[in-house]
Coordinates of C-alpha atoms and ligand atoms in Angstrom, one line a residue:
X1 CA 12.2 -10.9 28.5
X2 CA 10.6 -8.2 27.3
X3 CA 7.3 -6.9 28.5
X4 CA 7.0 -3.1 27.5
X5 CA 7.4 -2.1 24.6
X6 CA 7.6 0.6 22.1
X7 CA 6.4 0.5 18.2
X8 CA 7.0 3.7 16.1
X9 CA 7.1 4.5 12.8
X10 CA 10.5 4.8 11.5
X11 CA 10.1 7.1 8.7
X12 CA 7.3 9.0 7.4
X13 CA 3.4 6.8 8.9
X14 CA 2.0 4.3 7.1
X15 CA 5.0 1.7 7.9
X16 CA 2.3 -1.1 8.5
X17 CA 1.9 -0.6 12.4
X18 CA -1.2 -2.1 13.1
X19 CA -0.1 -5.2 10.5
X20 CA 2.8 -5.6 13.9
X21 CA 0.6 -4.5 16.8
X22 CA -2.0 -6.9 16.5
X23 CA 0.6 -9.4 15.5
X24 CA 2.8 -8.5 18.3
X25 CA -0.1 -8.3 20.4
X26 CA -0.6 -12.3 21.5
X27 CA 2.2 -11.9 23.5
X28 CA 1.1 -8.9 25.3
X29 CA -1.3 -8.1 28.0
X30 CA -1.8 -4.0 27.2
X31 CA -1.9 -2.0 24.3
X32 CA -1.8 2.1 24.8
X33 CA -1.7 4.3 21.9
X34 CA 0.0 6.8 22.9
X35 CA -0.3 9.9 20.1
X36 CA -2.2 11.5 18.0
X37 CA -5.4 10.7 16.4
X38 CA -7.6 9.9 13.1
X39 CA -5.0 11.2 11.7
X40 CA -4.0 7.5 12.1
X41 CA -5.3 4.7 10.2
X42 CA -3.9 1.2 11.1
X43 CA -5.2 -2.1 8.7
X44 CA -5.4 -4.9 10.4
X45 CA -6.1 -8.3 8.6
X46 CA -8.0 -11.2 10.1
X47 CA -8.8 -14.3 8.2
X48 CA -9.4 -12.4 4.9
X49 CA -11.4 -9.3 6.4
X50 CA -10.0 -5.6 7.3
X51 CA -10.2 -3.7 10.2
X52 CA -9.5 -0.1 9.5
X53 CA -8.6 1.6 13.5
X54 CA -8.3 5.7 14.0
X55 CA -8.1 5.9 17.4
X56 CA -8.5 2.3 19.4
X57 CA -5.6 0.4 19.7
X58 CA -4.1 -2.3 17.4
X59 CA -4.8 -5.0 20.1
X60 CA -8.2 -5.0 20.0
X61 CA -8.9 -7.8 17.9
X62 CA -7.8 -10.2 20.3
X63 CA -10.0 -11.6 22.8
X64 CA -7.0 -11.3 25.7
X65 CA -5.5 -7.8 25.6
X66 CA -6.7 -4.7 27.6
X67 CA -6.7 -1.4 25.5
X68 CA -5.9 2.6 26.8
X69 CA -6.2 4.8 24.6
X70 CA -4.0 7.5 27.2
X71 CA -3.8 10.9 27.9
X72 CA -1.1 12.5 24.4
X73 CA -4.0 11.4 22.2
X74 CA -6.3 13.5 20.8
X75 CA -10.2 12.3 20.0
X76 CA -12.2 13.0 17.6
X77 CA -15.7 12.0 20.0
X78 CA -18.0 11.4 16.4
X79 CA -15.0 9.0 15.6
X80 CA -14.7 7.1 18.5
X81 CA -18.3 6.6 18.5
X82 CA -18.2 5.4 15.4
X83 CA -15.2 3.2 15.7
X84 CA -16.5 1.6 19.0
X85 CA -19.9 1.1 17.4
X86 CA -19.1 -0.7 14.1
X87 CA -16.7 -2.9 16.2
X88 CA -18.8 -3.5 18.6
X89 CA -21.4 -4.7 15.2
X90 CA -18.6 -6.7 14.3
X91 CA -18.9 -9.0 17.4
X92 CA -15.4 -7.4 19.3
X93 CA -16.5 -7.0 22.6
X94 CA -15.3 -3.8 24.4
X95 CA -16.6 -4.0 27.6
X96 CA -14.1 -4.0 30.6
X97 CA -11.0 -3.8 27.9
X98 CA -11.3 -0.1 26.3
X99 CA -10.2 2.6 28.6
X100 CA -10.3 6.3 26.9
X101 CA -8.2 8.9 28.7
X102 CA -10.2 11.5 30.2
X103 CA -7.6 14.1 30.2
X104 CA -7.2 13.1 26.1
X105 CA -7.7 16.0 24.5
X106 CA -11.2 16.1 22.4
X107 CA -10.7 17.3 18.1
X108 CA -13.4 20.1 18.3
X109 CA -15.7 20.8 14.6
X110 CA -14.2 24.1 15.1
X111 CA -10.6 22.4 14.9
X112 CA -11.0 20.8 11.5
X113 CA -13.0 24.1 10.2
X114 CA -9.1 25.8 11.0
X115 CA -7.1 22.8 10.2
X116 CA -9.6 22.6 6.7
X117 CA -9.1 26.3 6.4
X118 CA -5.1 26.8 7.3
X119 CA -2.7 24.8 6.6
X120 CA -3.0 23.6 2.8
X121 CA 0.5 23.6 2.1
X122 CA 1.0 21.1 4.9
X123 CA -1.0 18.2 3.1
X124 CA -2.7 17.2 6.9
X125 CA -5.0 14.9 7.1
X126 CA -7.5 17.9 8.2
X127 CA -8.4 15.8 10.9
X128 CA -8.2 19.1 13.5
X129 CA -5.2 17.6 14.8
X130 CA -2.6 20.4 14.9
X131 CA -5.1 22.6 16.2
X132 CA -6.3 20.5 19.0
X133 CA -3.1 19.6 20.4
X134 CA -2.2 24.4 20.0
X135 CA -5.3 24.6 22.3
X136 CA -4.2 21.8 24.5
X137 CA -0.2 23.6 24.6
X138 CA -1.9 27.3 24.5
X139 CA -3.8 26.2 27.8
X140 CA -7.7 26.3 26.4
X141 CA -8.5 23.3 25.0
X142 CA -11.2 20.9 26.0
X143 CA -10.7 16.9 27.6
X144 CA -12.7 14.2 27.7
X145 CA -12.9 14.8 31.2
X146 CA -14.6 18.0 30.1
X147 CA -17.4 17.1 27.8
X148 CA -18.0 13.8 30.4
X149 CA -17.9 15.8 34.1
X150 CA -19.7 18.8 32.6
X151 CA -22.2 19.7 29.1
X152 CA -19.6 22.6 29.0
X153 CA -19.8 21.5 25.2
X154 CA -23.0 21.0 22.6
X155 CA -20.6 19.9 19.6
X156 CA -22.0 16.3 20.6
X157 CA -24.9 14.3 20.5
X158 CA -25.8 13.4 23.5
X159 CA -25.0 9.4 22.3
X160 CA -21.7 10.8 21.9
X161 CA -21.0 11.7 24.8
X162 CA -22.6 9.2 26.2
X163 CA -20.5 6.8 24.7
X164 CA -16.9 9.2 26.1
X165 CA -18.2 8.8 29.6
X166 CA -18.3 4.6 29.2
X167 CA -15.1 4.5 28.5
X168 CA -13.7 7.4 29.8
X169 CA -11.0 6.2 33.3
X170 CA -9.4 9.0 34.8
X171 CA -6.8 7.4 36.5
X172 CA -4.8 6.0 32.9
X173 CA -0.7 6.3 33.6
X174 CA -1.8 4.5 37.1
X175 CA -3.1 1.5 35.4
X176 CA -0.8 1.2 33.0
X177 CA 1.8 1.8 36.0
X178 CA 0.4 -0.5 37.7
X179 CA 0.6 -3.3 34.9
X180 CA 3.7 -3.4 34.3
X181 CA 4.8 -2.9 38.4
X182 CA 2.7 -6.9 37.5
X183 CA 5.1 -7.7 35.4
X184 CA 2.6 -8.1 32.3
X185 CA 3.6 -7.5 29.0
X186 CA 2.6 -3.8 27.5
X187 CA 2.7 -2.4 23.9
X188 CA 2.7 1.0 23.6
X189 CA 1.6 1.6 19.8
X190 CA 3.0 4.8 18.5
X191 CA 1.5 6.7 15.5
X192 CA 2.9 8.5 12.4
X193 CA 6.9 8.4 12.3
X194 CA 9.5 9.1 13.4
X195 CA 10.4 12.3 10.5
X196 CA 6.9 13.6 11.1
X197 CA 7.5 14.4 14.9
X198 CA 6.8 17.4 15.5
X199 CA 10.6 17.9 16.8
X200 CA 12.6 15.2 15.7
X201 CA 11.0 15.4 12.0
X202 CA 11.6 17.5 9.0
X203 CA 9.5 20.4 10.5
X204 CA 7.5 22.1 9.8
X205 CA 6.5 19.0 7.1
X206 CA 5.7 17.2 10.3
X207 CA 2.5 16.3 12.7
X208 CA 2.1 18.2 15.8
X209 CA 2.7 15.7 18.6
X210 CA 6.0 13.5 19.4
X211 CA 5.4 10.0 17.4
X212 CA 9.1 9.1 18.2
X213 CA 9.8 6.4 21.3
X214 CA 9.7 9.6 23.8
X215 CA 5.9 10.8 23.1
X216 CA 5.1 7.2 25.1
X217 CA 7.0 8.6 28.6
X218 CA 5.1 11.9 28.1
X219 CA 1.9 10.4 26.0
X220 CA 1.0 7.0 28.6
X221 CA 2.9 8.3 32.0
X222 CA 5.5 6.2 32.5
X223 CA 9.0 6.6 32.9
X224 CA 11.5 6.2 30.2
X225 CA 13.5 3.5 33.1
X226 CA 10.4 1.5 32.0
X227 CA 10.5 0.7 28.7
X228 CA 12.4 -2.3 28.2
X229 CA 12.6 -1.8 24.2
X230 CA 11.8 -0.2 21.2
X231 CA 10.9 -2.1 17.9
X232 CA 11.2 0.5 14.3
X233 CA 8.9 -0.4 11.8
X234 CA 9.7 0.2 8.3
X235 CA 8.1 -1.2 5.6
X236 CA 10.7 -2.5 2.9
X237 CA 10.4 0.6 1.0
X238 CA 9.4 4.3 2.2
X239 CA 6.5 6.2 0.9
X240 CA 4.8 9.9 2.2
X241 CA 2.4 12.0 2.0
X242 CA 2.2 15.8 2.5
X243 CA 4.3 17.7 1.8
X244 CA 8.0 18.2 2.9
X245 CA 10.8 16.7 1.3
X246 CA 11.4 12.9 0.3
X247 CA 14.6 12.6 -0.6
X248 CA 14.6 8.8 -2.1
X249 CA 11.9 9.3 -3.8
X250 CA 11.5 7.0 -6.7
X251 CA 10.1 7.4 -10.4
X252 CA 8.9 5.3 -13.1
X253 CA 8.1 2.0 -13.9
X254 CA 9.7 1.4 -10.2
X255 CA 7.6 3.6 -9.0
X256 CA 4.1 2.7 -10.3
X257 CA 5.0 -0.7 -8.8
X258 CA 5.2 -0.4 -5.5
X259 CA 2.2 1.8 -5.7
X260 CA 0.1 -0.8 -7.3
X261 CA 1.1 -3.1 -5.9
X262 CA 1.8 -1.9 -2.6
X263 CA -1.7 0.1 -2.9
X264 CA 0.0 3.1 -1.5
X265 CA -3.1 5.1 -1.4
X266 CA -3.7 6.9 2.5
X267 CA -7.1 4.6 4.5
X268 CA -7.4 7.8 6.2
X269 CA -7.0 10.2 3.4
X270 CA -7.5 8.0 0.2
X271 CA -4.2 10.8 -1.0
X272 CA -1.6 8.5 -3.5
X273 CA 1.6 8.4 -1.3
X274 CA 5.0 8.9 -3.0
X275 CA 7.0 6.1 -3.1
X276 CA 10.6 5.3 -2.5
X277 CA 12.9 3.7 -1.2
X278 CA 14.7 3.3 1.8
X279 CA 17.0 6.0 2.9
X280 CA 20.0 4.3 5.4
X281 CA 20.6 8.2 6.8
X282 CA 17.4 8.7 7.9
X283 CA 16.7 4.7 9.0
X284 CA 20.2 5.4 11.3
X285 CA 18.8 8.9 12.9
X286 CA 15.6 7.0 13.3
X287 CA 17.6 4.5 15.3
X288 CA 19.3 6.7 17.9
X289 CA 16.3 9.1 18.6
X290 CA 14.8 6.7 19.4
X291 CA 16.9 4.1 20.4
X292 CA 15.7 1.3 18.3
X293 CA 16.7 -2.2 20.1
X294 CA 14.7 -4.1 16.9
X295 CA 13.4 -3.5 13.6
X296 CA 9.8 -4.7 11.8
X297 CA 10.3 -4.6 8.5
X298 CA 6.9 -4.5 6.2
X299 CA 5.7 -5.4 3.1
X300 CA 9.0 -7.0 1.9
X301 CA 6.5 -9.4 -1.0
X302 CA 5.7 -5.6 -3.2
X303 CA 9.3 -5.6 -3.5
X304 CA 8.8 -9.2 -5.2
X305 CA 9.5 -8.9 -9.2
X306 CA 11.0 -5.5 -9.8
X307 CA 15.1 -6.1 -11.7
X308 CA 16.8 -4.1 -8.8
X309 CA 16.4 -2.8 -5.7
X310 CA 18.0 0.2 -4.6
X311 CA 18.9 1.7 -1.1
X312 CA 20.4 4.9 -0.5
X313 CA 23.6 4.8 1.5
X314 CA 24.6 8.4 1.9
X315 CA 22.9 11.9 1.7
X316 CA 26.1 13.4 0.1
X317 CA 26.1 17.6 0.7
X318 CA 28.7 20.0 0.2
X319 CA 30.2 17.5 -1.7
X320 CA 30.7 15.2 1.6
X321 CA 28.5 12.1 2.2
X322 CA 27.2 11.9 5.7
X323 CA 26.4 8.7 6.8
X324 CA 23.4 10.8 9.5
X325 CA 21.2 13.5 7.7
X326 CA 21.0 17.2 8.5
X327 CA 17.6 17.0 9.0
X328 CA 17.4 20.9 8.0
X329 CA 18.9 20.3 4.1
X330 CA 17.1 17.2 3.2
X331 CA 15.9 19.2 0.1
X332 CA 19.7 20.2 -0.5
X333 CA 21.0 16.2 -0.4
X334 CA 21.9 13.9 -3.1
X335 CA 23.0 10.6 -3.2
X336 CA 24.8 7.2 -2.9
X337 CA 23.6 4.2 -3.5
X338 CA 23.7 0.6 -3.6
X339 CA 20.9 -1.8 -6.2
X340 CA 20.5 -5.6 -5.3
X341 CA 19.0 -7.6 -8.1
X342 CA 15.3 -8.5 -7.4
X343 CA 13.9 -11.5 -6.8
X344 CA 10.4 -13.0 -8.2
X345 CA 9.5 -15.8 -6.3
X346 CA 6.5 -15.5 -5.0
X347 CA 7.2 -14.6 -1.0
X348 CA 3.7 -14.3 0.4
X349 CA 3.5 -17.9 2.0
X350 CA 7.0 -18.1 3.7
X351 CA 7.4 -18.9 7.3
X352 CA 11.8 -18.5 7.5
X353 CA 14.2 -16.1 6.6
X354 CA 16.1 -19.2 5.5
X355 CA 13.4 -19.9 2.7
X356 CA 13.0 -16.9 1.2
X357 CA 15.0 -16.1 -2.8
X358 CA 18.3 -16.1 -1.6
X359 CA 18.3 -11.8 -3.4
X360 CA 15.8 -10.9 -1.1
X361 CA 17.9 -12.1 1.4
X362 CA 21.4 -10.1 1.4
X363 CA 18.6 -6.7 1.2
X364 CA 17.1 -7.5 4.3
X365 CA 21.2 -8.1 6.0
X366 CA 22.0 -5.5 4.0
X367 CA 20.3 -3.0 6.1
X368 CA 20.4 -5.2 9.7
X369 CA 24.7 -5.0 9.5
X370 CA 24.4 -1.2 8.2
X371 CA 21.9 -0.4 11.1
X372 CA 23.6 -3.2 13.6
X373 CA 20.0 -4.1 14.4
X374 CA 18.1 -7.3 15.0
X375 CA 15.1 -8.3 13.0
X376 CA 12.2 -9.4 14.8
X377 CA 9.6 -9.3 12.3
X378 CA 8.9 -9.4 8.2
X379 CA 5.7 -9.1 7.1
X380 CA 5.3 -10.6 3.3
X381 CA 1.4 -10.0 3.1
X382 CA -1.3 -8.3 5.0
X383 CA -2.5 -11.1 6.8
X384 CA -1.7 -11.7 10.1
X385 CA -0.1 -14.7 9.6
X386 CA 1.6 -13.5 7.0
X387 CA 4.9 -13.4 9.3
X388 CA 7.6 -14.3 9.6
X389 CA 8.4 -14.0 13.6
X390 CA 12.4 -13.3 14.3
X391 CA 11.3 -11.8 17.7
X392 CA 13.0 -14.6 19.6
X393 CA 16.9 -14.3 17.4
X394 CA 16.2 -10.6 17.6
X395 CA 15.5 -10.5 21.4
X396 CA 18.6 -12.9 22.5
X397 CA 20.6 -10.8 19.6
X398 CA 19.8 -7.1 21.3
X399 CA 19.6 -8.5 25.0
X400 CA 22.9 -10.0 25.0
X401 CA 24.8 -6.8 22.9
X402 CA 23.4 -4.2 25.1
X403 CA 23.6 -6.3 28.7
X404 CA 26.2 -8.9 28.2
X405 CA 22.7 -11.6 28.4
X406 CA 20.0 -13.1 27.0
Ligands
IMP501 P1 -1.8 16.1 10.4 O1 -1.6 15.1 11.6 O2 -2.9 15.9 10.2 O3 -1.6 17.8 10.7 O4 -0.8 16.3 9.0 C1 0.4 16.9 9.5 C2 1.7 15.8 8.1 O5 1.4 14.4 8.7 C3 0.9 15.6 7.0 O6 1.6 15.4 5.7 C4 0.4 14.3 7.0 O7 0.1 13.6 5.8 C5 1.6 13.2 7.6 N1 0.3 12.8 8.4 C6 -0.2 12.4 9.6 N2 -0.7 11.3 10.2 C7 -0.5 10.5 9.4 C8 -0.5 9.1 9.1 O8 -1.0 8.2 9.4 N3 0.7 8.4 8.1 C9 0.9 9.2 6.8 N4 1.3 10.7 7.3 C10 0.9 10.4 8.1

């Protein structure tokens, strides 16, 4: 029905992409990470064990999946070596199922130094992401193939280079396109989020790659018509780390509740995340620029216990209420709000939409209706099985709406 799916963050990253992609991967054959580097931290919890992946695709914990790190990524070889070592020590077989594009660019120690020295005002993750992409665009970067095929850089140990060589491959786009031709299920895993995209986001408070769905085409080397659907992933609220505008930022008791219950601290940097409410104008924008087919909502359980849940429906600028945002004027907007009564019931074991408390259903239904998009998954806890799976209904709605067929 849908064999190639791009999964992207709807807002400022940290939407729970790792959990959602791990869950979806049970029904797919291949998971390709398309952009970004170890600025991402994708957390997966399976049988009580937490794994944080920074580079390796979020499908790796299943045994049936092939995981491909595409040329759009930037690779810190030391982090890659550490991640491989940790996964293998945990008993995960990577042989013949983890593939690294040898055209991915390499983060050098000087990139990390430059990031630390230069980018304080942007609040970057200081992992060398920006300077590495800068070198790539400037055509002065080093790629995995440059390190593997000639010892042209002596910044890394022979052990680390050996790990790169073990997984490096020079035809990842061909491999992916062959899987697509064979009708295999392929997930394209985005990192960060729509509003951190270097072109579509809140520039300059963005990352240095294309985090929107289009980034899957360039990052993996597939054509746009090869992609059947796009899943946007959002938390039931919003968080942001680093600098930049955040119109719906919350304060007071509700913010403390969300930050504490949601454990909203960066998985890469440990920095506390600012928290806030869903922002429909920004979400409408994300639906547009990614052509989202469906929405996955994570961390709904975190809202349990709040008296009131707020959603911004419009941005007000120059006394006009806007349904769509003016991305460069987010610092100047005021907001129109809709408020929902909360719920107190424990929802962490709920398995179907019908079994959610009425107020939670009203909240979710409002979002789906306002955005005119089916909800394919609701996550009610970090574990893989704490998931309300609405994929069958959502796919049928999407394909019926779009193509007049289910
Ligand atoms: P960089 O990607 O390290 O250059 O950081 C640029 C901006 O993107 C900073 O505001 C970071 O906090 C933010 N950022 C980068 N990666 C992530 C992520 O995976 N989640 C959330 N924010 C991120």
